[in-house]
Amino acid sequence: MSALHIKKGASKHSAYNLRPTFSDVNERHTLALLVENEPGVLARVIGLFSGRGYNIESLTVAEVDHTGHLSRITIVTTGTPQVIEQIKAQLGRIVPVHEVHDLTVEGSSVERELAMLKVVGDGDKRVEALRLADIFRANVVDSTLGSFVFEITGAPEKIDAFADLMRPLGLAEVARTGVAALLRGE
């Protein structure tokens, strides 16, 4: 007997989606868009969010196909399920947008982010900062007598945890790239 493939939100006793059609709960979604790499496209996508009061938690853009002139925009946003569906529908109607994928719904995905953190301190604080960096597998990319610059990659939660631990040790500055994400598997 083969295993049943049941979608998120359905129970094991029903093949129908039993999730309510409306909800007040805000959900975090990662959206991946494939767009034409031409002037003004990013402004149009961002204008859709700002014009309707939607928040963007993370934004990453890069050209992914030089010959086809295509770029990938990865956006992390929050909203109710209705708002997320509305965002996806409106993004799909923008002319230079070729594809809109909700990585949160389409399956498990891998999310990574890169951050650089400057920690200023001396004595025991420097030793503790280096010890924590080793635990988190962060690299020292710059070192002076009074500070370190650490480079760390991983899930956003890992970077948040590392930054929280560095605050009492003299965290002075943080630069983050934003989330890059891909669906797992084939």
CSV table of C-alpha atoms in Angstrom, one decimal:
chain,number,residue,atom,x,y,z
A,1,MET,CA,0.0,0.0,0.0
A,2,SER,CA,1.4,3.4,-1.0
A,3,ALA,CA,1.8,6.3,1.4
A,4,LEU,CA,-0.7,9.2,1.2
A,5,HIS,CA,0.7,12.6,0.3
A,6,ILE,CA,-1.3,15.0,2.4
A,7,LYS,CA,-1.0,18.7,2.0
A,8,LYS,CA,-0.3,21.1,4.9
A,9,GLY,CA,-3.6,22.0,6.6
A,10,ALA,CA,-5.4,18.8,5.8
A,11,SER,CA,-6.0,16.2,8.4
A,12,LYS,CA,-5.0,12.5,8.1
A,13,HIS,CA,-8.7,11.6,7.9
A,14,SER,CA,-9.7,13.9,5.1
A,15,ALA,CA,-8.4,14.7,1.6
A,16,TYR,CA,-9.9,18.2,1.8
A,17,ASN,CA,-8.2,21.3,3.1
A,18,LEU,CA,-9.7,21.9,6.5
A,19,ARG,CA,-7.9,25.2,7.3
A,20,PRO,CA,-10.3,28.1,7.8
A,21,THR,CA,-10.4,30.5,4.8
A,22,PHE,CA,-9.8,33.5,7.0
A,23,SER,CA,-7.4,34.1,9.8
A,24,ASP,CA,-6.0,36.9,12.0
A,25,VAL,CA,-2.7,35.1,12.6
A,26,ASN,CA,0.3,36.7,10.9
A,27,GLU,CA,2.6,34.2,9.2
A,28,ARG,CA,6.1,34.6,7.9
A,29,HIS,CA,6.5,33.8,4.2
A,30,THR,CA,9.6,33.6,1.9
A,31,LEU,CA,8.7,34.6,-1.7
A,32,ALA,CA,11.0,34.0,-4.6
A,33,LEU,CA,10.4,36.0,-7.8
A,34,LEU,CA,12.1,35.6,-11.2
A,35,VAL,CA,12.0,39.0,-13.0
A,36,GLU,CA,13.4,40.7,-16.0
A,37,ASN,CA,16.7,42.4,-15.2
A,38,GLU,CA,15.8,45.9,-16.3
A,39,PRO,CA,15.7,49.3,-14.7
A,40,GLY,CA,12.6,50.0,-12.5
A,41,VAL,CA,11.6,46.4,-11.9
A,42,LEU,CA,12.7,46.4,-8.2
A,43,ALA,CA,11.1,49.8,-7.7
A,44,ARG,CA,7.8,48.4,-9.0
A,45,VAL,CA,7.9,45.3,-6.8
A,46,ILE,CA,8.9,47.4,-3.7
A,47,GLY,CA,6.2,50.0,-4.6
A,48,LEU,CA,3.6,47.3,-4.4
A,49,PHE,CA,4.6,46.6,-0.8
A,50,SER,CA,4.9,50.2,0.3
A,51,GLY,CA,1.8,51.4,-1.4
A,52,ARG,CA,-0.3,48.9,0.4
A,53,GLY,CA,1.4,49.1,3.8
A,54,TYR,CA,3.0,45.6,3.6
A,55,ASN,CA,6.2,45.1,5.5
A,56,ILE,CA,9.4,43.6,4.1
A,57,GLU,CA,11.6,41.8,6.6
A,58,SER,CA,14.3,40.9,4.2
A,59,LEU,CA,15.1,41.6,0.6
A,60,THR,CA,17.8,40.1,-1.6
A,61,VAL,CA,18.3,40.7,-5.4
A,62,ALA,CA,20.8,39.3,-7.8
A,63,GLU,CA,21.1,38.5,-11.5
A,64,VAL,CA,20.8,34.7,-12.0
A,65,ASP,CA,20.8,34.4,-15.8
A,66,HIS,CA,23.2,36.8,-17.7
A,67,THR,CA,22.1,35.6,-21.1
A,68,GLY,CA,18.4,35.7,-20.4
A,69,HIS,CA,18.7,38.9,-18.4
A,70,LEU,CA,16.8,37.5,-15.4
A,71,SER,CA,17.1,38.4,-11.7
A,72,ARG,CA,15.9,36.6,-8.6
A,73,ILE,CA,14.3,38.7,-5.9
A,74,THR,CA,13.8,36.9,-2.5
A,75,ILE,CA,11.5,38.7,-0.1
A,76,VAL,CA,10.6,37.7,3.4
A,77,THR,CA,7.3,39.2,4.6
A,78,THR,CA,4.6,38.7,7.2
A,79,GLY,CA,0.9,38.8,7.0
A,80,THR,CA,-2.3,37.0,7.3
A,81,PRO,CA,-3.0,34.2,4.8
A,82,GLN,CA,-5.3,36.5,2.9
A,83,VAL,CA,-2.7,39.2,2.7
A,84,ILE,CA,0.0,36.8,1.5
A,85,GLU,CA,-2.3,35.5,-1.2
A,86,GLN,CA,-3.1,39.0,-2.2
A,87,ILE,CA,0.6,39.9,-2.4
A,88,LYS,CA,1.4,36.9,-4.6
A,89,ALA,CA,-1.5,37.7,-6.9
A,90,GLN,CA,-0.5,41.3,-7.3
A,91,LEU,CA,3.2,40.4,-7.8
A,92,GLY,CA,2.1,38.0,-10.6
A,93,ARG,CA,0.3,40.8,-12.4
A,94,ILE,CA,3.4,43.0,-12.7
A,95,VAL,CA,4.6,42.7,-16.3
A,96,PRO,CA,8.3,42.0,-15.9
A,97,VAL,CA,7.7,39.3,-13.2
A,98,HIS,CA,8.0,35.8,-14.8
A,99,GLU,CA,7.4,33.6,-11.8
A,100,VAL,CA,6.2,34.0,-8.2
A,101,HIS,CA,7.0,31.2,-5.7
A,102,ASP,CA,5.9,31.0,-2.0
A,103,LEU,CA,8.8,28.8,-0.7
A,104,THR,CA,7.0,28.6,2.7
A,105,VAL,CA,4.0,26.8,1.1
A,106,GLU,CA,5.6,24.9,-1.8
A,107,GLY,CA,7.7,22.6,0.4
A,108,SER,CA,10.7,22.7,2.6
A,109,SER,CA,13.4,25.2,1.7
A,110,VAL,CA,16.9,26.1,2.7
A,111,GLU,CA,17.4,29.7,3.9
A,112,ARG,CA,20.8,31.3,4.5
A,113,GLU,CA,22.1,34.7,5.3
A,114,LEU,CA,25.5,36.3,5.7
A,115,ALA,CA,26.4,38.8,8.3
A,116,MET,CA,29.4,40.8,9.5
A,117,LEU,CA,29.5,41.9,13.1
A,118,LYS,CA,32.1,44.3,14.6
A,119,VAL,CA,32.8,43.7,18.3
A,120,VAL,CA,34.8,46.3,20.2
A,121,GLY,CA,36.4,45.2,23.5
A,122,ASP,CA,39.5,44.1,25.3
A,123,GLY,CA,40.8,41.5,27.8
A,124,ASP,CA,38.3,38.8,28.8
A,125,LYS,CA,35.6,40.2,26.5
A,126,ARG,CA,37.9,39.6,23.5
A,127,VAL,CA,38.6,36.0,24.6
A,128,GLU,CA,34.9,35.3,25.2
A,129,ALA,CA,34.0,36.8,21.7
A,130,LEU,CA,36.6,34.5,20.0
A,131,ARG,CA,35.3,31.5,22.0
A,132,LEU,CA,31.7,32.2,21.0
A,133,ALA,CA,32.7,32.8,17.4
A,134,ASP,CA,34.3,29.3,17.3
A,135,ILE,CA,31.1,27.7,18.7
A,136,PHE,CA,29.0,29.5,16.0
A,137,ARG,CA,31.7,28.8,13.3
A,138,ALA,CA,32.1,32.5,12.6
A,139,ASN,CA,35.3,33.6,10.9
A,140,VAL,CA,37.4,36.5,12.0
A,141,VAL,CA,37.9,38.7,8.8
A,142,ASP,CA,39.5,41.7,10.5
A,143,SER,CA,41.3,42.1,13.8
A,144,THR,CA,42.8,45.2,15.5
A,145,LEU,CA,44.0,45.7,19.0
A,146,GLY,CA,40.6,47.0,20.0
A,147,SER,CA,38.1,45.1,17.8
A,148,PHE,CA,37.2,42.1,15.7
A,149,VAL,CA,35.0,41.8,12.6
A,150,PHE,CA,33.3,38.4,12.4
A,151,GLU,CA,31.7,36.9,9.3
A,152,ILE,CA,28.9,34.4,9.9
A,153,THR,CA,26.6,32.5,7.6
A,154,GLY,CA,23.5,30.4,8.5
A,155,ALA,CA,19.8,30.6,9.1
A,156,PRO,CA,18.6,34.0,10.3
A,157,GLU,CA,17.8,32.6,13.7
A,158,LYS,CA,21.5,31.5,14.1
A,159,ILE,CA,22.7,35.0,13.2
A,160,ASP,CA,20.2,36.6,15.6
A,161,ALA,CA,21.4,34.3,18.4
A,162,PHE,CA,25.1,35.1,17.7
A,163,ALA,CA,24.3,38.9,17.7
A,164,ASP,CA,22.4,38.6,21.0
A,165,LEU,CA,25.4,36.9,22.6
A,166,MET,CA,27.9,39.5,21.2
A,167,ARG,CA,25.9,42.5,22.6
A,168,PRO,CA,27.2,42.4,26.1
A,169,LEU,CA,30.7,41.8,24.7
A,170,GLY,CA,30.8,45.1,22.8
A,171,LEU,CA,28.8,44.6,19.6
A,172,ALA,CA,29.2,47.9,17.8
A,173,GLU,CA,28.0,47.4,14.2
A,174,VAL,CA,26.1,44.8,12.2
A,175,ALA,CA,25.7,44.4,8.4
A,176,ARG,CA,23.4,41.6,7.0
A,177,THR,CA,22.9,40.5,3.4
A,178,GLY,CA,19.3,39.4,3.7
A,179,VAL,CA,17.9,35.9,3.2
A,180,ALA,CA,18.7,33.8,0.2
A,181,ALA,CA,16.5,30.7,-0.2
A,182,LEU,CA,15.9,27.7,-2.4
A,183,LEU,CA,13.4,24.8,-2.3
A,184,ARG,CA,15.0,21.6,-1.2
A,185,GLY,CA,15.1,18.5,-3.4
A,186,GLU,CA,14.3,18.3,-7.1
